[in-house]
Coordinates of C-alpha atoms and ligand atoms in Angstrom, one line a residue:
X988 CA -31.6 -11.0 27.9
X989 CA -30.1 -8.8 30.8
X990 CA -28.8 -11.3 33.7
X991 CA -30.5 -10.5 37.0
X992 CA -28.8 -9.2 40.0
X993 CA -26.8 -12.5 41.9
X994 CA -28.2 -11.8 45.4
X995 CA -24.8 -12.7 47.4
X996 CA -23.0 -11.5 44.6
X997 CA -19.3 -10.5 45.9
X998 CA -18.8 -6.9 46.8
X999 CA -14.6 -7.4 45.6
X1000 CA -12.7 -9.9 43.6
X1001 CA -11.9 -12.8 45.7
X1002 CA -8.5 -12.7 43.3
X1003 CA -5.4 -11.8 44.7
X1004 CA -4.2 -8.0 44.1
X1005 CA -3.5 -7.6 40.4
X1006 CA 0.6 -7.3 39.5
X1007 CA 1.3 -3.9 38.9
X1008 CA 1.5 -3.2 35.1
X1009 CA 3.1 0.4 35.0
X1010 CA 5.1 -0.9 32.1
X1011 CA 2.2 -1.6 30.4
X1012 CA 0.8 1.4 31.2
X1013 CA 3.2 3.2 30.1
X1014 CA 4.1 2.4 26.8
X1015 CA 1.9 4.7 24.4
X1016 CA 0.8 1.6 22.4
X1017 CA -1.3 0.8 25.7
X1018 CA -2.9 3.9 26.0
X1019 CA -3.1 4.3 22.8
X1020 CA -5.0 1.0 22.3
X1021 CA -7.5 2.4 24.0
X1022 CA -8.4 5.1 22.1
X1023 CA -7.3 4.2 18.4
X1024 CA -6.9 1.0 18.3
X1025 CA -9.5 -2.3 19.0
X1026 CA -10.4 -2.1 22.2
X1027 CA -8.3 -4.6 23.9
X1028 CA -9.8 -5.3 27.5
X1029 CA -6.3 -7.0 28.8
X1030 CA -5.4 -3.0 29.3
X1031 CA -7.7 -2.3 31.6
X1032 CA -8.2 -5.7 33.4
X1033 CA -4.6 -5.2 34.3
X1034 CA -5.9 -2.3 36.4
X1035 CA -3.1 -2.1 39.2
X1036 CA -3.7 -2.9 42.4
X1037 CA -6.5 -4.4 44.5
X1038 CA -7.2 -5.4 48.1
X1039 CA -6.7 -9.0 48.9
X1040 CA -10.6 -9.0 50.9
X1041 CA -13.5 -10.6 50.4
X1042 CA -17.1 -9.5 50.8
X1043 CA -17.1 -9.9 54.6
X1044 CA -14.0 -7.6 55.0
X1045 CA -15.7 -5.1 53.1
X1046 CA -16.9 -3.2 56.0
X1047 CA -13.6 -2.5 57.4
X1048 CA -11.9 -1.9 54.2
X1049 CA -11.4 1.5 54.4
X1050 CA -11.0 2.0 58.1
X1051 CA -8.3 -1.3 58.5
X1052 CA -6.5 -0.8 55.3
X1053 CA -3.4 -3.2 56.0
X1054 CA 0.0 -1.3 55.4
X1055 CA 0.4 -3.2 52.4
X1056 CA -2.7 -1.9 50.7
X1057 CA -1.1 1.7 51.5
X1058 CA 1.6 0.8 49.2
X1059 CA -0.7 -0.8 46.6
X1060 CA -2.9 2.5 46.9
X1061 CA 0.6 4.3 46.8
X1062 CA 1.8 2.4 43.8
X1063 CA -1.6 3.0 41.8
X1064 CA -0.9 6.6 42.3
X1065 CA 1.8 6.4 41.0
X1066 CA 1.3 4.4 37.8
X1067 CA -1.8 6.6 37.7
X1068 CA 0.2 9.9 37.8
X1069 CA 2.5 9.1 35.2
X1070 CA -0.2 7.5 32.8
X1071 CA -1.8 11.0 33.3
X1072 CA 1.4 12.8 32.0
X1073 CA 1.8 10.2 29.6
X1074 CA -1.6 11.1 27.7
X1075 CA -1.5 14.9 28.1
X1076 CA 1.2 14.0 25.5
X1077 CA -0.7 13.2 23.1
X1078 CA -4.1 15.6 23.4
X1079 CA -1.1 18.4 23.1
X1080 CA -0.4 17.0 19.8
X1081 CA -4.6 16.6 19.2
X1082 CA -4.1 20.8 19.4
X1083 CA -2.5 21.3 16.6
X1084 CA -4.3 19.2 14.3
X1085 CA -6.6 20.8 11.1
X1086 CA -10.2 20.5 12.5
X1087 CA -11.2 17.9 9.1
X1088 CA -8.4 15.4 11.1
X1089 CA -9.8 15.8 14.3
X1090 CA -14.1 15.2 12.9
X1091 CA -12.4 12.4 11.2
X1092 CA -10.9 11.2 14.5
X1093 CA -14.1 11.8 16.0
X1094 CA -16.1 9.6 13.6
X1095 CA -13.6 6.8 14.0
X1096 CA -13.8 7.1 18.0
X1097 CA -17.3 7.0 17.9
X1098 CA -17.6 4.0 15.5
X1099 CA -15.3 2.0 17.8
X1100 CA -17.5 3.0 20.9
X1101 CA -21.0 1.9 19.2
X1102 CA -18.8 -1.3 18.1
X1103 CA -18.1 -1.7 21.9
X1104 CA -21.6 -1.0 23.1
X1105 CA -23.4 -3.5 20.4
X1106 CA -20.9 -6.0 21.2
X1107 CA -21.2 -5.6 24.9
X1108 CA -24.2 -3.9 26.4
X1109 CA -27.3 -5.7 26.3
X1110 CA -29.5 -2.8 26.7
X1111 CA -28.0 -1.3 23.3
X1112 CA -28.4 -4.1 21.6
X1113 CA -32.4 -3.5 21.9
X1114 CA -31.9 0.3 22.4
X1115 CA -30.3 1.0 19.2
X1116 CA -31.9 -2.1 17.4
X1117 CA -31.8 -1.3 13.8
X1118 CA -29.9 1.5 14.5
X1119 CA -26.6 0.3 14.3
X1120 CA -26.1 2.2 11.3
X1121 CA -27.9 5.2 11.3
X1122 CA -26.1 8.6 12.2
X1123 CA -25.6 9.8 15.8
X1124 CA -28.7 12.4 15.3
X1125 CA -31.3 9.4 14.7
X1126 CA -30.5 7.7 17.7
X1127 CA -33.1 7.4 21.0
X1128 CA -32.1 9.9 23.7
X1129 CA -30.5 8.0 26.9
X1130 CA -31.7 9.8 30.4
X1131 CA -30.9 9.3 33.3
X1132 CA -33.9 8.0 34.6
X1133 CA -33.8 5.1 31.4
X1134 CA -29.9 5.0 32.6
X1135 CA -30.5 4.0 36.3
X1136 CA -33.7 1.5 35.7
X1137 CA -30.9 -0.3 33.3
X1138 CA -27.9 -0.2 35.1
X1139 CA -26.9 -3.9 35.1
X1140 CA -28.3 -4.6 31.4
X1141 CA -26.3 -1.2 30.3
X1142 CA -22.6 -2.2 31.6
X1143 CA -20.5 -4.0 29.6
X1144 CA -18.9 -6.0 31.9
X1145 CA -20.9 -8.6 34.0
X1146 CA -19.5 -8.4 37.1
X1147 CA -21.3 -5.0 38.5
X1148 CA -24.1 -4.9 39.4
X1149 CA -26.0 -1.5 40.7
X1150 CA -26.7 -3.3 44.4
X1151 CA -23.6 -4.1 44.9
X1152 CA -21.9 -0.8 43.5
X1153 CA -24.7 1.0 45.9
X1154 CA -23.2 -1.1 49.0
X1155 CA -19.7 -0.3 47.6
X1156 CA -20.5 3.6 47.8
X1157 CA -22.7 4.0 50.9
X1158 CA -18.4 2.9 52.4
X1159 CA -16.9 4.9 50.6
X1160 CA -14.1 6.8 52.4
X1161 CA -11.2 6.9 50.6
X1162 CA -9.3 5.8 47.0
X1163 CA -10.6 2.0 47.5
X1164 CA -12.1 1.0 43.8
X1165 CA -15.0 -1.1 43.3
X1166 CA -14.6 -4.9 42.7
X1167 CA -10.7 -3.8 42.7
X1168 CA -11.3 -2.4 39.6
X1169 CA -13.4 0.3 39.1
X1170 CA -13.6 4.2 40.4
X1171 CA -17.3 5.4 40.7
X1172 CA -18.7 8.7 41.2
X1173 CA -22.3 9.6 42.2
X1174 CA -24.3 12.7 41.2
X1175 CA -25.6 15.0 43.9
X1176 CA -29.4 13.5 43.1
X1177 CA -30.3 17.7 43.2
X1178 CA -32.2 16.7 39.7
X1179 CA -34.2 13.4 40.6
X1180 CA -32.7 10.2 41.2
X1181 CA -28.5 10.1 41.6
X1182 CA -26.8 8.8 38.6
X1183 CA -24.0 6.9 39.1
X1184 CA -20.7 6.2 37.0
X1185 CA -17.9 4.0 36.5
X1186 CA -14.5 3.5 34.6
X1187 CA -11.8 1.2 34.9
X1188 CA -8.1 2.3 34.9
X1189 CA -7.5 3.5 31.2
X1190 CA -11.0 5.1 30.8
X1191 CA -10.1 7.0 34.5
X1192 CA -6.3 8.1 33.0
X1193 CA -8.9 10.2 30.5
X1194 CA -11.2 11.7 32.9
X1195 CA -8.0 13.2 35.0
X1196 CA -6.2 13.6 31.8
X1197 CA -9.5 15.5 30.8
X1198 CA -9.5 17.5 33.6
X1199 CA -5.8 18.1 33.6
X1200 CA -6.1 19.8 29.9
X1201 CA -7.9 22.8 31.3
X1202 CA -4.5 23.4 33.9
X1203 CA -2.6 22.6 30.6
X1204 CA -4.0 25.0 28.2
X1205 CA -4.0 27.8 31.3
X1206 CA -0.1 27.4 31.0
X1207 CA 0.4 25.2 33.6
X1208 CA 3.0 22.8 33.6
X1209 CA 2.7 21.1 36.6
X1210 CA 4.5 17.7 36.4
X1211 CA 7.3 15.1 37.6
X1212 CA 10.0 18.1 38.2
X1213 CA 7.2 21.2 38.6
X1214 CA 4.7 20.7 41.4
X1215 CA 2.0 22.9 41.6
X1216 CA 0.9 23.3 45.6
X1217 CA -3.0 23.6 44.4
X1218 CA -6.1 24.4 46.6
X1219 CA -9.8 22.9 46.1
X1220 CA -12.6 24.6 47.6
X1221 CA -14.8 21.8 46.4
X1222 CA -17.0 19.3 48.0
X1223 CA -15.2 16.5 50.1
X1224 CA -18.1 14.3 49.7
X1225 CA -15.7 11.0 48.4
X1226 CA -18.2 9.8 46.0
X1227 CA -18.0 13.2 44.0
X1228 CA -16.5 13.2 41.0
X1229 CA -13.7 15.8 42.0
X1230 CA -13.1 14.1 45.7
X1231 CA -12.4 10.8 43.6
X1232 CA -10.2 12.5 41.4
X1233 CA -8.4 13.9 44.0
X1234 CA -7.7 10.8 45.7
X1235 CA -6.8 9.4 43.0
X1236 CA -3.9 11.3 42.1
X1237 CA -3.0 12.2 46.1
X1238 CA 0.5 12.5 46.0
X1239 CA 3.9 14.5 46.9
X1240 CA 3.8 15.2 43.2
X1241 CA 0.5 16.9 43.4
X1242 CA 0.6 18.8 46.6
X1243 CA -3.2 19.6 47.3
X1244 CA -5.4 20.9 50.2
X1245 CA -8.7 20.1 49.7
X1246 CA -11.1 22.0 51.3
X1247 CA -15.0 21.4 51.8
X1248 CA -17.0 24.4 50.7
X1249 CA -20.1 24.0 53.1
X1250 CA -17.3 25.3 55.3
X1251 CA -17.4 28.2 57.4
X1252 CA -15.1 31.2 55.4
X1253 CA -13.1 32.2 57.8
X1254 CA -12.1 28.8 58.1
X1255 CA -11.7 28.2 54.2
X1256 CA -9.7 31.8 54.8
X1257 CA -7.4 31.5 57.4
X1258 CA -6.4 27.2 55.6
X1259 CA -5.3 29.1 52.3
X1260 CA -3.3 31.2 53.3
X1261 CA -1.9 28.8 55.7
X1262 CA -1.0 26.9 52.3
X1263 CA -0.5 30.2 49.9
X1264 CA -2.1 28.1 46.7
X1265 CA 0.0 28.3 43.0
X1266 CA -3.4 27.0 41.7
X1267 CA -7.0 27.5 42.8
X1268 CA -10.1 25.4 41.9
X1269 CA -13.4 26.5 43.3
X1270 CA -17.3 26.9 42.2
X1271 CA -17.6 30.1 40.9
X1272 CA -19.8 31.2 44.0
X1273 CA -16.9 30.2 46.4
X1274 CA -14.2 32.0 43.7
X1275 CA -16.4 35.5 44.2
X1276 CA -16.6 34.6 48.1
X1277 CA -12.7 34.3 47.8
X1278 CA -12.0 37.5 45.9
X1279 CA -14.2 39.8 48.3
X1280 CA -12.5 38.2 51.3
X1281 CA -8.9 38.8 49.0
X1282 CA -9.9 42.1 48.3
X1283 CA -11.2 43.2 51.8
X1284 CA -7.3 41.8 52.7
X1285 CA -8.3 38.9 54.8
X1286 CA -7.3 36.5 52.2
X1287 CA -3.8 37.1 51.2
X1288 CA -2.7 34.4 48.5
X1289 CA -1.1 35.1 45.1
X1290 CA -2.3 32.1 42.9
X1291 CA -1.0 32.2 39.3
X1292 CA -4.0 30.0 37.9
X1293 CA -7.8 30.0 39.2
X1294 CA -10.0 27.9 37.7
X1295 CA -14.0 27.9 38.0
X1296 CA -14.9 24.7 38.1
X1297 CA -18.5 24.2 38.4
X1298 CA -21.5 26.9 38.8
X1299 CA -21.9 29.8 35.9
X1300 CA -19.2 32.1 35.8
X1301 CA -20.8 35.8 36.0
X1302 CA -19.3 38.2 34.6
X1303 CA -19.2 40.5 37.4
X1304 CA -17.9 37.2 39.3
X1305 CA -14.9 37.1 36.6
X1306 CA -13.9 41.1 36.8
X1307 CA -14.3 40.1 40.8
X1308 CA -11.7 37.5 40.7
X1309 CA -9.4 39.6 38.0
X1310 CA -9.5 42.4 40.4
X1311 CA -8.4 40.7 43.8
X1312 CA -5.6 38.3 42.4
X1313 CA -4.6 40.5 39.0
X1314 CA -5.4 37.6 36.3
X1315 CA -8.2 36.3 35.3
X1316 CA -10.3 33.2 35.9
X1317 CA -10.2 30.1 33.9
X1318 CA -13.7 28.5 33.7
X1319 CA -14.0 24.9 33.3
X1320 CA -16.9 22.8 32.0
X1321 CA -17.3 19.2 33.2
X1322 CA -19.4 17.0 34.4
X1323 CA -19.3 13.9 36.7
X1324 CA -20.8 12.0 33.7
X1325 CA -18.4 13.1 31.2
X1326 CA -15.5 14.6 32.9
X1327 CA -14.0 17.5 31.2
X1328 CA -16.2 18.8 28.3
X1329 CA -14.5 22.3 27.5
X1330 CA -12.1 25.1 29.0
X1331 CA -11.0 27.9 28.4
X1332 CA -7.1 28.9 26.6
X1333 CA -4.9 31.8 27.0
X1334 CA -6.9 33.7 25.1
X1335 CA -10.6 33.8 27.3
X1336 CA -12.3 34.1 23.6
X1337 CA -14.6 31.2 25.3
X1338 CA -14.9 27.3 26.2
X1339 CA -13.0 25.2 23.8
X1340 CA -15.3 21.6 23.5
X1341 CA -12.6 19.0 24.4
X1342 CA -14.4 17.2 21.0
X1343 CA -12.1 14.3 20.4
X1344 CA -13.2 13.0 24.2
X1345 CA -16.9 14.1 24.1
X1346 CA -19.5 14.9 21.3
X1347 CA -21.3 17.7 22.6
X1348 CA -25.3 18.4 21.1
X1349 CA -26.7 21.6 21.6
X1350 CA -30.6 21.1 21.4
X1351 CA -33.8 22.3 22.1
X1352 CA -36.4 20.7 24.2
X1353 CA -37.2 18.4 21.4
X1354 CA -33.7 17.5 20.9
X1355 CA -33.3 19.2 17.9
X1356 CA -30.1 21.1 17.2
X1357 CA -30.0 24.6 17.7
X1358 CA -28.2 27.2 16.0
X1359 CA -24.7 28.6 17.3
X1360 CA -25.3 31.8 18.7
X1361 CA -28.4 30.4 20.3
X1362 CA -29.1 28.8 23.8
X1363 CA -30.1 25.2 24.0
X1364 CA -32.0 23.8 26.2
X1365 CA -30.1 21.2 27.2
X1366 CA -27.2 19.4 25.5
X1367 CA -26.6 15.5 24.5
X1368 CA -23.2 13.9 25.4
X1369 CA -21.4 10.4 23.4
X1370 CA -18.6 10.3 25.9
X1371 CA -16.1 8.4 23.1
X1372 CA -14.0 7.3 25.9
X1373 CA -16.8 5.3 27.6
X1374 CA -16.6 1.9 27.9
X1375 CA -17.8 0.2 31.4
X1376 CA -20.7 2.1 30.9
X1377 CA -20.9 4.1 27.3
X1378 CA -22.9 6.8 27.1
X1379 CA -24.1 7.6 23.5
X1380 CA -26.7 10.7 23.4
X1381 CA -27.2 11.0 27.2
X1382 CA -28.9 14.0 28.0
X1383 CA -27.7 16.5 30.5
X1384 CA -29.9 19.7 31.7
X1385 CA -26.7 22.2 31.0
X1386 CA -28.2 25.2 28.7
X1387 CA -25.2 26.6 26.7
X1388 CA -24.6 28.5 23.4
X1389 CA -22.4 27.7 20.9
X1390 CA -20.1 30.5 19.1
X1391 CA -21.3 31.9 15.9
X1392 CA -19.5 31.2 12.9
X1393 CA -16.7 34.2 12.8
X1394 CA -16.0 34.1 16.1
X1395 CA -13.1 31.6 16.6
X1396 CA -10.3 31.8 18.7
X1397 CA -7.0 33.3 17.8
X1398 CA -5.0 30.2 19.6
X1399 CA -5.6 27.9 16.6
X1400 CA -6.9 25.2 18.2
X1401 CA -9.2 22.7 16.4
X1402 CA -12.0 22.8 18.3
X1403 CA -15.7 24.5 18.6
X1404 CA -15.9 27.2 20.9
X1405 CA -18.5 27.4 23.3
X1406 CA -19.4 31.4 24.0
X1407 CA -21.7 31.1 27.3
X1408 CA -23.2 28.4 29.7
X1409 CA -26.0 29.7 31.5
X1410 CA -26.8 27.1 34.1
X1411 CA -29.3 24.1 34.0
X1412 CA -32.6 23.7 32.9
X1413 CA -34.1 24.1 36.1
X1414 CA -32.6 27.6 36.5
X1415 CA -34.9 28.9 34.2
X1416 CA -38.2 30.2 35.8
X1417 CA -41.3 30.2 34.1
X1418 CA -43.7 33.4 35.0
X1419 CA -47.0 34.5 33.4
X1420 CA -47.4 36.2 29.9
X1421 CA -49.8 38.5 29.3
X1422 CA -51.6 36.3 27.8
X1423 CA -52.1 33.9 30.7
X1424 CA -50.0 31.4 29.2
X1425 CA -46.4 30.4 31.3
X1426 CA -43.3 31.8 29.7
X1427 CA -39.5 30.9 30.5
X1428 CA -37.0 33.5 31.5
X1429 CA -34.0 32.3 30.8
X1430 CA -30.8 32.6 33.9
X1431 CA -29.6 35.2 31.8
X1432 CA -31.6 37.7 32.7
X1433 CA -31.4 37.6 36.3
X1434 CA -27.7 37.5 36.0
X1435 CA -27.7 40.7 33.8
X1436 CA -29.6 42.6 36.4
X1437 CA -27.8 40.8 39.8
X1438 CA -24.2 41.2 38.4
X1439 CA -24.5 44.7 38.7
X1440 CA -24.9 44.5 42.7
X1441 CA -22.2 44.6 45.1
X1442 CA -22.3 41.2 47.5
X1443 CA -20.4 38.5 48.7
X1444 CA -22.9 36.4 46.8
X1445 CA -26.5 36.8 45.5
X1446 CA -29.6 34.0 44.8
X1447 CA -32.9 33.9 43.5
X1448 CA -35.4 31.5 44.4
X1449 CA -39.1 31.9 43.2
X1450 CA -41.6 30.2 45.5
X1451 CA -44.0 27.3 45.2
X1452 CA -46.8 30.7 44.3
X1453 CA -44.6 32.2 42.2
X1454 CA -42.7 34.9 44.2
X1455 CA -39.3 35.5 44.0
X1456 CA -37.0 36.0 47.1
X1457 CA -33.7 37.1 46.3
X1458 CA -30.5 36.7 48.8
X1459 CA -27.8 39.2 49.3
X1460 CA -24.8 37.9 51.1
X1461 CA -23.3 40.6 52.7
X1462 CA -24.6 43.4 50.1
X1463 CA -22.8 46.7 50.2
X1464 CA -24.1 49.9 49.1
X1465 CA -27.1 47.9 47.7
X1466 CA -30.8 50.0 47.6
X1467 CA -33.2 46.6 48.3
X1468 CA -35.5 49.5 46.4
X1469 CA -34.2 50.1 43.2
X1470 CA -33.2 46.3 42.7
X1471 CA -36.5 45.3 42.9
X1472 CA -37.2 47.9 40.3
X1473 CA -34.4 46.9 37.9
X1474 CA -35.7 43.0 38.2
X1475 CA -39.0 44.0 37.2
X1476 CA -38.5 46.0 34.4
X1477 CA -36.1 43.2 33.2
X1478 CA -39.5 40.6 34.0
X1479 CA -41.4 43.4 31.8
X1480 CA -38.6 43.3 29.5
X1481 CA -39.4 39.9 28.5
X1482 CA -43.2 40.2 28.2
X1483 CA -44.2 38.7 31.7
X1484 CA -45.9 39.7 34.7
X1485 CA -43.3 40.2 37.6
X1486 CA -44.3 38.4 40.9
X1487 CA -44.1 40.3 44.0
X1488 CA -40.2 40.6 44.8
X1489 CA -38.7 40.5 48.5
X1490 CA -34.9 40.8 49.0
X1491 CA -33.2 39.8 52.0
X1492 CA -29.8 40.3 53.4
X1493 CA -28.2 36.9 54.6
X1494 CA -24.9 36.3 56.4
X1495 CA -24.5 33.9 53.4
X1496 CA -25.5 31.9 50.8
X1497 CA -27.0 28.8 51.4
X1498 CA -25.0 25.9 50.0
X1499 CA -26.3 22.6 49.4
X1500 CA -25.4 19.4 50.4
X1501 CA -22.4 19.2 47.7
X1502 CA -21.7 23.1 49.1
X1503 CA -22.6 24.5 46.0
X1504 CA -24.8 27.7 45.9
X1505 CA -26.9 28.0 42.8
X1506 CA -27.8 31.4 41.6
X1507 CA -31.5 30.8 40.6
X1508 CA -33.5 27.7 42.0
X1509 CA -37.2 26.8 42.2
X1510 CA -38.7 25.8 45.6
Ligands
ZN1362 ZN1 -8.3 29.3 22.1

């Protein structure tokens, strides 16, 4: 059913570069073909520009890019940009609608997606067999495992192929797309195997324009005639989803220093305020890095808008930030899978769930829904965007809490408010009961009692026999003592056993490959 792999299938088109079709971009109708209308694949195979190389050249694509390529990569910038700006037109107007139009806009989008996917994805067509008409919350559960063992039979489009897309990233360096045609991001593999995504043109004008909605709603206007110069303490890695987005939109219209956070901070210091940021975007462990080097007065930048980007957003990390720059933090939820899935407005009252882009499910371990007000275990995404490679019930490991009924936002925008994210799955720890059986303490917890310390930046890891070693990054004023005592009695709290506690003090915290630093993780 599935075609196999070719085995000298071609890395790139052996076509010519593809004319520019910024006209076609442009007009609404194209965009907006895409997302209300049919889908109509002449949008996106009119992706701009491509290089003129075949397979062989591959190698030295990104390292001999011919001067014309420049311009081509230049001129898809460009067209990319102002598609961007084109769409943030309409998801402003998606704000003020009534939130029956926008779950009736929701159950269109997804229609046409599953239309898309039985149409075009082998691997749905037996997936979802018999399902085609049931309701979203009767279909199978799509993980990533079940993703990656189905890659080829999964995309809609037969010319990728997950060897060749593997080749493609393993020389990666720059904006170069796959097969002229498509961007791809990889996950950091920190959970199991990597996952790896692609979109063509108009599906990757929605993932910026995604993340561009969070700037948006923070009051940020950046555009055409308003640059923002904006700083990314983020990782550089180019297959990341926020490296590729970055390139992607590199220009003199969106001035941006991009800097990698496995870095060494007084480096990552003394770059800012070399470049005195309007806007920062950072993980939220960098962002309370950044505001106790601000507030010991070795940073010295006044950004307007700071965004946490990835990483759970403490509390004590938030008043952190609000204290050293005046303002408050904007936190962000996205994922390379999905792109942006909520943000913050104006009014902090919680994440907004970008819904007419993303269905979000809050469920248990079973994948049944949970109640608002309670944390999930992990959440199921139906990116409605999706098309290369649609993603319907895909499960992610994020746990996260949906508002209560009652507790909406002032602002007045349509959607569901999200009212915490506690981290992944795998931040949970399980300890022993009483009884002898394992329970799960949920990140909450920890952060309750380690948001009350004074540090540059704080982890804890249990150990393969169950003790916990917590990390202090430059603690001040901080009894190693009396915090054991508090994260007991918080372990007794919850009706488990506490495991012998050691705390060290560390220079700082370890990041991992991507240069994130996780508050909780399992060894
Ligand atoms: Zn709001």
């Amino acid at each position: 059913m599935c075609p196999p792999t070719p085995p000298d299938a071609p890395v790139t088109s052996a076509r010519g570069p593809t004319r520019l079709r910024v006209d076609t971009l442009l007009k609404a109708d194209a965009i907006d073909d895409f997302t209300h209308g049919p889908f109509d694949p002449r949008v996106s195979h009119y992706t701009p520009i491509g290089y003129p190389c075949d397979a062989d050249d591959e190698p030295q694509m990104a390292t001999t890019m011919s001067r014309l390529s420049r311009k081509a990569d230049s001129a898809r910038t460009v067209a990319l940009v102002l598609a961007v700006l084109g769409y943030r037109r309409r998801l402003r107007r998606r704000d003020q609608w009534s939130r029956p139009k926008l779950l009736s806009y929701q159950d269109e989008a997804l229609a046409r997606l599953r239309a898309h996917a039985y149409a075009k994805s082998p691997f749905y067509q037996d997936f979802h067999a018999g399902l085609t008409d049931a309701p979203l919350s009767a279909l199978p559960v799509l993980t990533k495992q079940r993703l990656m063992d189905n890659f080829d039979c999964l995309m809609t489009r037969p010319d990728v192929h997950l060897a060749n897309v593997e080749r493609y990233l393993a020389q990666l360096r720059g904006n170069e797309l796959f097969n002229n045609r498509y961007f791809v991001s990889a996950t950091a593999g920190t959970t199991g195997r990597r996952g790896i995504f692609l979109w063509d043109f108009a599906e990757w004008v929605q993932v910026v324009s995604s993340y561009n909605r969070a700037f948006d709603w923070a009051g940020s206007s950046a555009g055409l005639t308003h640059r923002v110069k904006t700083a990314v303490v983020s990782s550089t890695n180019p297959s990341h989803q926020s490296a590729r987005v970055g390139a992607s939109i590199h220009s003199r219209w969106v001035p941006t220093l991009r800097i990698d956070s496995g870095d060494d901070i007084a480096s990552v210091v003394a770059r800012l305020n070399g470049w005195q940021p309007e806007m920062v975007i950072g993980y939220a462990s960098m962002l309370r890095l950044l505001a106790e080097e601000q507030s010991a007065g070795r940073l010295a930048i006044r950004p307007q808008f700071i965004f946490s980007a990835s990483e759970v957003l403490t509390d004590a990390t938030r008043r952190l930030a609000a204290d050293a720059w005046g303002r408050p933090p904007y936190n962000v939820y996205g994922a390379t899978e999905t792109s942006g899935i909520a943000a913050e407005c104006g009014q902090h009252a919680g994440l907004h769930l970008f819904e007419d882009l993303v269905i979000t499910e809050v469920v248990d371990a079973d994948n049944r829904p949970v109640s608002p007000g309670q944390y999930g275990t992990k959440v199921l995404v139906t990116v409605l965007f999706s098309r290369t490679l649609p993603l319907i019930r895909y499960e992610m490991s994020d746990s996260l809490q949906l508002a209560p009924p009652g507790h909406g936002c002032p602002c007045g925008r349509p959607y569901a408010l999200i009212s915490g994210i506690q981290g992944r799955q795998q931040e949970a720890l399980n300890f022993p009961a009483a009884d002898g059986h394992a329970r799960t303490i949920q990140p909450l917890v920890f952060h309750h009692v380690m948001d009350t310390v004074s540090a540059a930046g704080w982890q804890v890891k249990q150990q393969g026999d169950g003790r916990l070693v917590v990390l202090l990054a430059q603690p001040q004023h901080v009894d190693p003592a009396a915090l054991r005592v508090a994260l007991r009695s918080a372990l007794v709290g919850q009706g488990v056993q506490p495991p012998p506690i050691e705390v060290q003090e560390v220079p700082a915290i370890p990041r991992t490959a991507l240069g994130k630093a996780p508050l909780i993780i399992r060894q």
